[in-house]
Amino acid sequence: MPYSKEIGTDAQPKEENVKLTHCESATLKDILQTRLIECGWRRQIEQFIREKIAERGNQTITSEELAAEIVPQARAMVPEDVRNEMMIRVREALESSLTRK
Amino acid sequence: MSETGCRHYQSYLKEHGYDTYRVIDAYFSACVNQDARLKKATHCYCFECGSANIQLYACLHCIYFGCRGAHIHSHLRAKKHHVALELSHGTLYCHACRDFIYDSRSREYALINRKLEAKDLQKSLGWQPWIPTAKESNLLLANSRRRLVRPNQTIGLRGLLNLGATCFMNCIVQALVHTPLLSDYFMSDRHDCGKSSHKCLVCEVSRLFQEFYSGSRSPLSLHRLLHLIWNHAKHLAGYEQQDAHEFFIATLDVLHRHCVKAKAEHESKSNSSGSSSGTNSTSSSTTSSFGQCNCIIDQIFTGMLQSDVVCQACKGVSTTFDPFWDISLDLGETTTHGGVTPKTLIDCLERYTRAEHLGSAAKIKCSTCKSYQESTKQFSLRTLPSVVSFHLKRFEHSALIDRKISSFIQFPVEFDMTPFMSEKKNAYGDFRFSLYAVVNHVGTIDTGHYTAYVRHQKDTWVKCDDHVITMASLKQVLDSEGYLLFYHKNVLEYE
């Protein structure tokens, strides 16, 4: 997917027009959310955000500026095993939708 | 201090009022009925790319849905529309300010919609952020001292004086005070007795928690607690050394009885005053299907043991369920099945849940084939409590000799109890547990001393030896003998 800027992910899918159903992507997002909460990533990010806001002191910060500062590091902070698990699950979902067509 | 969004939103409201916002929120952010769900499923897609996967924003000035980022921004810029609604969380976005905005009245409408949604789906209302009321804000401003728990702080730790062979009580109390669920219950003041609180053990424990977290570092004397337990568990009264495990079970029993009594009194009081539930008296003290009541002790400590007796003749299975507060594990040499002497906690559990041949001397009458047959009996865990306590049976009382088994049993810090469950394929079950307290016995069966290791914060272990509290390393904890082991569930689930 063209949105990720990291090395090592599939940049271009081999088959075009392989899409996940809404149900599949909702399930995957749900699983990812649970994993991230379990492993403490969410709490880490919340802490990180508080620190960033505290740094600014009285100056207000817009959500976009905050996102720009946090998102790159947040992506890197995702633990390896969560990343791998999601890769496997997404691959499986894509393959199953491929065979379905 | 009520929020009013930004000036762009205010001018939008002057022109359009709240209606558009309410409708869009009710249909596309928190679907309030089936019609709304249908409309959302059919129409709620980005007008640019057709996807609904990334966060969608709905323009509040006209009919337009767009993905977060380029799509919604280009629309808002092109049409000079200012306000959009982000649909995943229901937050307002102002393009002119390039930021999310918050307006109290809009938030109220949003809450109404979410309550309708929850009611329609017959679910409970999702998490709402805490907004202080005026009264709460004033309270917070008036009391400006804040207590921040940092990793090295010793708050929550206090020594306990030995009143003469009361180390058994001290260890159990230390373990209970460091049980996260129990401390949450007492620190949030959930116990309401109403009556003379000098006879209620739960009130006494509540006072104990207050003492532990008061910040004082001097050791406590638990004479009142001891007196109350003696009153209610007469077999423990006396000045000799008692068994820590027996004390633990007796304490849980008395706490359970007093919780039930307090709840019954609370209910009779609220019934007599005529008002219907202002409090959440949905959990009554009557027993549910498994004979389990809803007091905090049962919620935390009670699990259900499943015992399957299989008739060897017809293979018919007769299943019974028994509640348990702890699991007592045998340590002695195994006599049957050529098993080895257990060396780890897992070994003990495997032995506990193994199918045991009951032998020809103990024939059970099978209800299916209506005759006395040999059978096998197997234990498994049907439901696990949030806190599992293991009792290693180190004290052997037999006709010949009383002795203590001091063999080292290795126990893990984290382990998964799925292999010992009755239903292993339960998709929702997460049965991982973490160690948080260990009670050790040093000495012989006649004279000895109890000490406890408790987990103070996530990675700090502390040794509690009556009034002496010292830091301990995880290695020390794991190398200790282990008599009572307390494990806490990692992931708490609804029933």
XYZ file of C-alpha atoms in Angstrom:
596
model
C 0.000 0.000 0.000
C 1.552 3.320 -0.959
C 0.924 4.794 2.485
C 3.749 3.137 4.399
C 7.190 4.606 4.174
C 9.072 1.725 5.692
C 11.555 -0.579 4.079
C 10.786 -4.219 3.791
C 7.043 -4.091 3.134
C 5.408 -5.137 -0.097
C 5.247 -1.865 -2.003
C 3.313 -3.009 -5.020
C 0.995 -6.015 -4.939
C 1.628 -8.451 -7.747
C -2.029 -8.877 -8.531
C -4.017 -5.716 -8.948
C -7.613 -5.608 -7.789
C -7.114 -7.898 -4.855
C -9.096 -6.246 -2.173
C -10.235 -7.293 1.220
C -13.896 -7.304 2.012
C -15.041 -4.760 4.522
C -15.694 -7.527 6.997
C -12.155 -8.904 6.684
C -10.488 -5.561 7.082
C -12.685 -4.711 10.064
C -11.713 -8.014 11.717
C -8.032 -7.417 11.052
C -8.194 -3.910 12.439
C -9.933 -5.231 15.517
C -7.254 -7.879 16.104
C -4.495 -5.339 15.629
C -6.089 -2.982 18.114
C -6.350 -5.731 20.726
C -2.725 -6.771 20.246
C -1.449 -3.234 20.516
C -3.318 -2.677 23.753
C -2.135 -5.998 25.187
C 1.523 -5.396 24.528
C 1.405 -1.970 26.097
C 2.074 -0.027 22.909
C -1.029 2.082 23.346
C -0.018 3.091 26.838
C 3.470 3.964 25.613
C 2.025 6.178 22.906
C -0.311 7.890 25.349
C 2.674 8.599 27.572
C 4.641 9.870 24.597
C 1.827 12.201 23.593
C 1.588 13.602 27.099
C 5.301 14.318 27.057
C 5.082 16.048 23.703
C 2.227 18.220 24.889
C 4.046 19.013 28.116
C 7.088 20.077 26.098
C 5.000 22.675 24.356
C 3.902 24.180 27.625
C 1.174 26.762 27.118
C 1.383 26.763 23.375
C -1.484 24.925 21.752
C -0.646 22.222 19.287
C -2.868 21.103 16.436
C -3.631 17.472 15.888
C -1.753 17.505 12.615
C 1.429 18.845 14.108
C 1.153 16.310 16.897
C 0.545 13.522 14.424
C 3.554 14.570 12.362
C 5.778 14.352 15.410
C 4.444 11.111 16.743
C 3.432 8.899 13.839
C 6.898 7.966 12.509
C 8.201 6.941 15.905
C 4.953 5.236 16.825
C 5.170 3.044 13.770
C 8.690 2.052 14.705
C 7.655 1.255 18.288
C 5.296 -1.522 17.259
C 6.821 -4.764 18.560
C 8.201 -7.300 16.111
C 5.861 -10.116 17.027
C 2.765 -7.981 16.529
C 4.092 -6.838 13.183
C 4.811 -10.378 12.066
C 1.477 -11.699 13.231
C -0.387 -9.009 11.331
C 1.673 -9.621 8.192
C 0.749 -13.286 8.288
C -2.904 -12.570 8.886
C -3.162 -9.974 6.134
C -1.396 -12.273 3.697
C -3.787 -15.070 4.530
C -6.783 -12.787 4.074
C -5.496 -11.540 0.739
C -4.806 -15.049 -0.465
C -8.235 -16.237 0.550
C -9.850 -13.353 -1.289
C -7.689 -14.173 -4.301
C -8.841 -17.775 -4.403
C -12.388 -16.623 -3.925
C -12.260 -14.646 -7.180
C -15.570 25.787 31.791
C -17.631 24.793 28.794
C -16.014 24.520 25.429
C -17.396 26.377 22.467
C -15.304 25.108 19.591
C -13.800 27.801 17.415
C -15.236 30.940 15.866
C -15.665 29.206 12.544
C -17.839 26.577 14.172
C -19.812 29.227 16.026
C -20.563 31.081 12.826
C -21.493 27.775 11.179
C -23.908 27.110 14.019
C -25.465 30.547 13.675
C -26.189 29.761 10.082
C -27.190 26.094 10.232
C -27.943 25.281 13.831
C -27.281 21.892 15.319
C -29.627 19.869 13.132
C -27.225 18.833 10.378
C -24.660 17.829 12.938
C -27.147 15.770 14.891
C -28.444 13.970 11.856
C -25.029 13.145 10.440
C -23.807 12.014 13.819
C -26.921 9.893 14.354
C -26.739 8.200 10.969
C -23.065 7.919 10.128
C -21.026 8.216 13.292
C -23.045 6.315 15.878
C -25.851 4.571 14.029
C -28.910 4.953 16.211
C -31.181 2.413 14.572
C -31.357 -0.171 11.836
C -32.309 2.355 9.202
C -29.205 4.340 10.078
C -27.043 1.237 9.818
C -28.504 0.502 6.405
C -27.902 4.039 5.190
C -24.361 3.986 6.477
C -23.563 0.691 4.838
C -24.937 1.822 1.503
C -23.845 5.429 1.283
C -20.903 5.959 3.553
C -17.968 5.762 1.166
C -15.336 8.283 0.163
C -16.564 10.289 -2.811
C -13.072 10.324 -4.284
C -11.835 6.789 -3.977
C -14.830 4.771 -2.882
C -13.107 3.189 0.091
C -14.384 3.177 3.619
C -11.266 1.789 5.229
C -9.330 4.799 6.368
C -11.017 7.347 8.603
C -13.921 9.041 6.862
C -14.888 12.653 7.347
C -18.350 13.974 6.580
C -18.618 17.588 5.475
C -21.171 19.417 7.584
C -21.973 22.017 4.960
C -22.949 19.720 2.136
C -23.249 16.044 1.331
C -19.718 14.764 0.979
C -17.658 11.976 2.479
C -13.908 11.933 2.187
C -10.956 9.977 3.491
C -8.680 11.539 6.053
C -6.001 13.541 4.341
C -6.086 14.649 0.737
C -9.678 13.841 -0.128
C -11.540 15.707 2.576
C -9.047 18.544 2.591
C -9.351 19.208 -1.107
C -13.124 19.289 -0.802
C -13.119 21.637 2.171
C -10.624 23.918 0.526
C -12.368 23.960 -2.830
C -15.824 24.618 -1.478
C -14.593 26.833 1.349
C -16.503 24.694 3.808
C -15.070 24.855 7.263
C -16.459 22.122 9.457
C -16.417 18.370 9.011
C -17.262 15.492 11.299
C -14.807 12.642 11.741
C -16.890 9.502 11.724
C -14.833 6.932 13.623
C -14.859 8.847 16.880
C -17.417 11.577 16.271
C -15.060 14.517 16.670
C -15.523 17.843 14.921
C -12.823 19.089 12.609
C -12.375 22.689 11.526
C -10.484 23.183 8.306
C -9.768 26.832 8.948
C -8.084 26.025 12.256
C -6.583 22.809 10.877
C -7.468 21.114 14.130
C -10.123 19.208 16.013
C -12.514 21.354 18.005
C -14.668 20.584 20.991
C -18.048 22.040 21.776
C -19.986 21.137 24.923
C -23.443 21.211 23.433
C -22.407 19.160 20.446
C -20.847 16.696 22.842
C -24.148 16.417 24.683
C -25.981 15.626 21.452
C -23.295 13.112 20.574
C -23.763 11.392 23.919
C -27.514 11.143 23.345
C -26.874 9.485 20.004
C -24.428 7.028 21.490
C -26.858 6.068 24.208
C -29.483 5.431 21.540
C -26.995 3.340 19.612
C -26.115 1.265 22.666
C -29.775 0.748 23.475
C -30.605 -0.306 19.931
C -27.775 -2.826 19.852
C -28.533 -3.885 23.421
C -24.967 -3.268 24.448
C -23.536 -1.104 27.151
C -22.370 2.398 26.366
C -18.791 2.535 25.123
C -16.048 4.342 26.942
C -16.624 8.063 27.367
C -13.811 10.400 28.398
C -14.155 11.877 31.830
C -15.183 15.518 31.759
C -15.122 17.077 35.223
C -18.305 18.765 36.341
C -18.108 22.228 37.828
C -18.183 20.764 41.336
C -15.350 18.357 40.551
C -13.253 21.078 38.941
C -13.639 23.189 42.044
C -12.696 20.280 44.276
C -9.586 19.628 42.237
C -8.570 23.267 42.328
C -9.174 23.489 46.064
C -7.060 20.423 46.803
C -4.001 20.955 44.722
C -1.711 18.356 46.293
C -1.268 15.453 43.936
C 0.239 12.063 44.616
C 2.210 10.655 41.722
C 3.294 7.067 41.905
C 6.836 6.804 40.610
C 8.723 3.548 40.162
C 10.887 3.848 43.246
C 8.297 4.968 45.670
C 7.549 2.814 48.629
C 3.938 3.800 48.982
C 1.781 0.763 49.480
C 4.444 -1.063 51.438
C 4.446 -1.407 55.161
C 5.893 -3.847 57.590
C 3.657 -5.858 59.890
C 4.562 -6.524 63.500
C 4.727 -10.094 64.665
C 2.333 -10.385 67.590
C 3.728 -13.756 68.622
C 3.758 -16.412 65.894
C 1.497 -14.305 63.661
C 3.874 -14.391 60.700
C 1.342 -16.609 58.933
C -1.188 -13.796 59.052
C 1.337 -11.157 58.044
C 2.248 -13.011 54.872
C -1.321 -13.547 53.779
C -2.152 -9.911 54.451
C 0.833 -8.768 52.412
C -0.271 -10.993 49.544
C -3.861 -9.725 49.713
C -2.871 -6.072 49.869
C -0.787 -6.539 46.747
C -3.581 -8.230 44.805
C -4.339 -5.620 42.146
C -8.067 -6.292 41.788
C -8.646 -6.345 45.506
C -6.702 -3.146 46.064
C -8.673 -1.442 43.280
C -11.907 -2.477 44.953
C -10.950 -1.141 48.342
C -9.203 1.985 47.153
C -12.271 3.013 45.175
C -14.337 2.667 48.322
C -16.690 0.090 46.930
C -17.598 -1.516 50.214
C -20.542 0.060 51.927
C -21.479 -1.386 55.239
C -23.547 1.269 56.865
C -23.680 -0.498 60.165
C -21.311 -0.735 63.052
C -18.085 -1.232 61.211
C -16.184 -2.726 64.101
C -17.555 -6.184 63.543
C -17.234 -6.230 59.792
C -14.033 -7.761 58.502
C -14.369 -6.089 55.126
C -14.414 -2.669 56.778
C -11.335 -3.633 58.744
C -9.532 -4.666 55.563
C -10.621 -1.395 53.990
C -9.028 0.479 56.883
C -5.944 -1.656 56.401
C -5.609 -0.523 52.806
C -5.895 3.083 53.912
C -3.071 2.491 56.364
C -0.895 0.824 53.767
C -1.262 3.683 51.338
C -1.091 6.466 53.899
C 2.580 7.098 53.185
C 3.677 6.220 56.675
C 6.553 3.779 56.873
C 6.236 2.460 60.385
C 5.111 -1.133 60.795
C 1.485 -1.920 61.517
C -0.017 -4.091 64.153
C -2.871 -6.256 62.993
C -4.396 -6.996 66.361
C -7.900 -5.872 65.389
C -7.842 -7.975 62.262
C -6.629 -10.960 64.201
C -9.326 -10.525 66.800
C -12.040 -10.354 64.173
C -10.782 -13.489 62.445
C -10.609 -15.314 65.758
C -14.217 -14.367 66.436
C -15.386 -15.785 63.160
C -13.038 -18.700 62.642
C -12.691 -20.191 66.056
C -10.451 -22.999 64.916
C -7.715 -20.475 64.303
C -7.859 -18.819 67.690
C -4.927 -19.334 69.941
C -1.306 -18.409 70.178
C 0.279 -21.276 68.333
C 1.632 -21.049 64.870
C -1.151 -21.648 62.389
C -1.013 -22.794 58.817
C -0.912 -19.901 56.377
C -3.059 -21.726 53.872
C -5.773 -22.429 56.416
C -5.675 -18.810 57.444
C -6.014 -17.728 53.826
C -9.094 -19.876 53.266
C -10.639 -18.798 56.565
C -10.041 -15.132 55.745
C -11.624 -15.464 52.326
C -14.563 -17.236 53.888
C -15.177 -14.541 56.495
C -14.718 -11.751 53.946
C -17.151 -13.490 51.632
C -19.751 -13.869 54.351
C -19.421 -10.261 55.422
C -19.619 -9.020 51.837
C -22.806 -10.969 51.324
C -24.227 -9.667 54.589
C -23.371 -6.098 53.674
C -24.976 -6.466 50.274
C -28.132 -7.990 51.726
C -28.413 -5.161 54.198
C -27.809 -2.612 51.493
C -30.524 -4.123 49.385
C -33.065 -4.342 52.157
C -32.340 -0.721 52.965
C -32.787 0.432 49.390
C -35.921 -1.683 49.010
C -37.471 -0.263 52.136
C -36.703 3.277 51.122
C -38.822 2.646 48.063
C -36.430 3.918 45.412
C -35.403 1.554 42.703
C -31.808 1.086 41.735
C -29.802 4.199 41.918
C -26.970 1.901 42.813
C -26.114 -1.006 40.607
C -27.897 -3.630 42.613
C -28.160 -5.803 39.540
C -25.860 -8.282 41.215
C -27.896 -9.663 44.056
C -26.591 -11.927 46.717
C -28.561 -14.869 45.388
C -26.468 -17.533 43.843
C -26.142 -17.902 40.118
C -26.283 -21.192 38.291
C -22.961 -22.456 39.594
C -23.619 -21.509 43.189
C -21.387 -18.495 42.892
C -22.388 -15.212 44.359
C -21.306 -11.863 43.059
C -19.329 -10.450 45.926
C -15.861 -9.201 45.235
C -14.222 -12.213 46.828
C -16.045 -14.598 44.541
C -15.407 -12.431 41.523
C -11.698 -12.473 42.163
C -10.931 -15.807 43.768
C -13.581 -18.345 42.854
C -13.069 -20.714 40.001
C -14.929 -23.827 38.985
C -13.442 -27.263 39.002
C -14.849 -29.860 36.668
C -14.677 -33.456 37.702
C -15.385 -36.106 35.070
C -15.993 -39.659 36.138
C -15.826 -42.037 33.199
C -17.361 -45.447 33.657
C -14.983 -48.021 32.241
C -17.758 -50.277 31.073
C -20.028 -48.019 29.060
C -17.752 -44.971 28.801
C -20.527 -42.823 30.135
C -19.292 -39.569 31.619
C -20.743 -38.061 34.732
C -19.652 -34.494 35.296
C -19.821 -32.434 38.437
C -18.794 -28.872 39.104
C -17.305 -27.617 42.312
C -16.243 -24.102 43.132
C -12.755 -23.626 44.469
C -10.696 -20.818 45.955
C -7.330 -22.438 45.598
C -5.695 -25.504 44.109
C -3.878 -27.813 46.484
C -1.165 -29.770 44.778
C 0.389 -33.019 45.951
C 4.123 -33.188 46.071
C 4.764 -36.698 47.231
C 6.088 -39.588 45.240
C 3.560 -40.700 42.698
C 2.370 -44.206 43.354
C 0.441 -44.898 40.198
C 1.038 -44.471 36.516
C 4.804 -44.673 36.853
C 5.004 -40.936 37.056
C 8.025 -39.096 38.251
C 8.077 -36.958 41.341
C 6.991 -33.513 40.296
C 9.763 -30.971 40.039
C 7.928 -27.990 38.639
C 4.542 -26.385 39.127
C 3.560 -27.563 35.655
C 4.367 -31.145 36.677
C 2.134 -30.772 39.720
C -0.698 -29.403 37.629
C -0.323 -32.147 35.091
C -0.570 -34.705 37.832
C -3.597 -32.915 39.248
C -5.455 -32.973 35.956
C -4.442 -36.457 34.939
C -7.027 -39.189 34.550
C -6.848 -41.290 37.677
C -7.945 -44.873 37.763
C -10.110 -45.262 40.830
C -9.311 -48.887 41.377
C -11.502 -51.867 42.073
C -11.982 -50.922 45.711
C -13.797 -47.735 44.803
C -16.403 -48.740 42.292
C -18.894 -46.047 41.464
C -22.457 -46.732 40.432
C -22.797 -45.597 36.869
C -26.125 -43.992 36.033
C -26.040 -45.057 32.402
C -25.400 -48.747 32.772
C -26.822 -48.886 36.289
C -24.142 -51.074 37.782
C -21.050 -50.707 39.887
C -18.103 -50.355 37.603
C -14.522 -49.286 37.764
C -14.019 -45.773 36.558
C -11.495 -43.069 35.967
C -11.756 -39.662 37.484
C -10.265 -36.591 35.938
C -10.126 -33.027 37.118
C -10.019 -30.107 34.774
C -10.542 -26.418 35.235
C -13.830 -25.184 33.954
C -13.455 -21.541 34.821
C -10.421 -19.859 36.235
C -10.665 -17.037 38.717
C -8.814 -13.795 38.183
C -6.450 -14.790 40.939
C -5.339 -18.394 41.101
C -3.649 -19.509 44.270
C -1.674 -22.699 44.437
C -1.065 -24.510 47.693
C 1.867 -26.898 47.576
C 1.114 -29.605 50.120
C 4.409 -29.583 51.892
C 3.080 -30.673 55.250
C 2.329 -34.331 55.391
C 0.294 -35.612 58.286
C 0.098 -39.359 58.253
C -0.474 -41.935 60.935
C 3.204 -42.662 61.167
C 4.918 -39.362 60.868
C 4.368 -35.691 60.338
C 6.901 -34.277 58.008
C 7.585 -31.392 55.740
C 8.504 -31.945 52.134
C 11.181 -29.404 51.405
C 11.958 -30.371 47.844
C 12.453 -27.494 45.505
C 9.564 -26.976 43.122
C 10.276 -24.683 40.255
C 7.514 -22.254 39.402
C 7.352 -19.835 36.489
C 6.720 -16.135 36.589
C 4.386 -16.244 33.611
C 2.522 -19.208 32.366
C -0.449 -20.214 30.317
C -3.109 -22.369 31.897
C -4.853 -23.339 28.672
C -3.652 -26.988 28.738
C -5.469 -27.567 32.024
C -8.793 -26.090 31.009
C -11.848 -28.205 30.312
C -12.617 -26.468 27.049
C -9.341 -25.994 25.282
C -10.780 -24.628 22.091
C -12.508 -21.700 23.740
C -11.807 -18.935 21.259
C -12.238 -16.091 23.689
C -10.200 -17.449 26.482
C -6.907 -15.921 27.387
C -5.496 -17.937 30.237
C -2.112 -16.342 30.780
C -1.198 -15.687 34.381
C 1.596 -13.780 36.104
C 3.071 -14.468 39.508
C 2.615 -11.664 42.006
C 3.061 -13.154 45.473
C 4.889 -16.088 47.015
C 4.547 -17.213 50.630
C 7.422 -19.322 51.927
C 7.796 -21.430 54.997
C 11.212 -21.854 56.546
C 11.809 -24.532 59.134
C 10.245 -27.809 60.149
C 6.696 -28.882 60.584
C 6.762 -28.015 64.266
C 8.559 -24.726 64.306
C 8.979 -22.453 61.418
C 8.626 -18.999 60.063
C 6.640 -17.596 57.167
C 7.904 -14.904 54.827
C 6.424 -13.503 51.667
C 7.672 -12.065 48.396
C 5.264 -9.653 46.759
C 5.356 -7.843 43.456
C 5.239 -4.181 44.352
C 5.156 -2.670 40.896
C 5.425 -4.415 37.590
C 9.054 -5.402 37.913
C 9.937 -4.779 41.538
C 9.834 -7.566 44.051
C 9.895 -7.012 47.769
C 10.553 -9.429 50.604
C 8.189 -9.076 53.552
C 9.573 -10.627 56.699
C 7.177 -9.373 59.373
C 8.241 -5.791 59.970
C 11.315 -5.930 57.749
C 10.712 -4.962 54.141
C 13.620 -5.337 51.737
C 14.095 -5.225 48.007
C 14.425 -8.596 46.358
C 15.416 -9.787 42.940
C 13.262 -11.973 40.750
C 15.924 -14.663 40.982
C 15.577 -14.758 44.766
C 11.840 -15.154 44.404
C 12.109 -17.948 41.882
C 14.769 -19.739 43.898
C 12.684 -19.767 47.026
C 10.921 -22.898 48.134
C 7.375 -21.773 47.561
C 4.435 -22.796 49.704
C 1.600 -20.603 48.506
C 1.801 -19.156 45.027
C -0.503 -16.400 43.824
C -0.998 -15.800 40.126
C -2.959 -12.984 38.572
C -4.709 -13.179 35.208
C -3.120 -10.966 32.592
C -6.129 -10.204 30.443
C -9.417 -9.702 32.260
C -12.531 -10.552 30.345
C -16.249 -10.220 30.720
C -18.207 -13.292 31.595
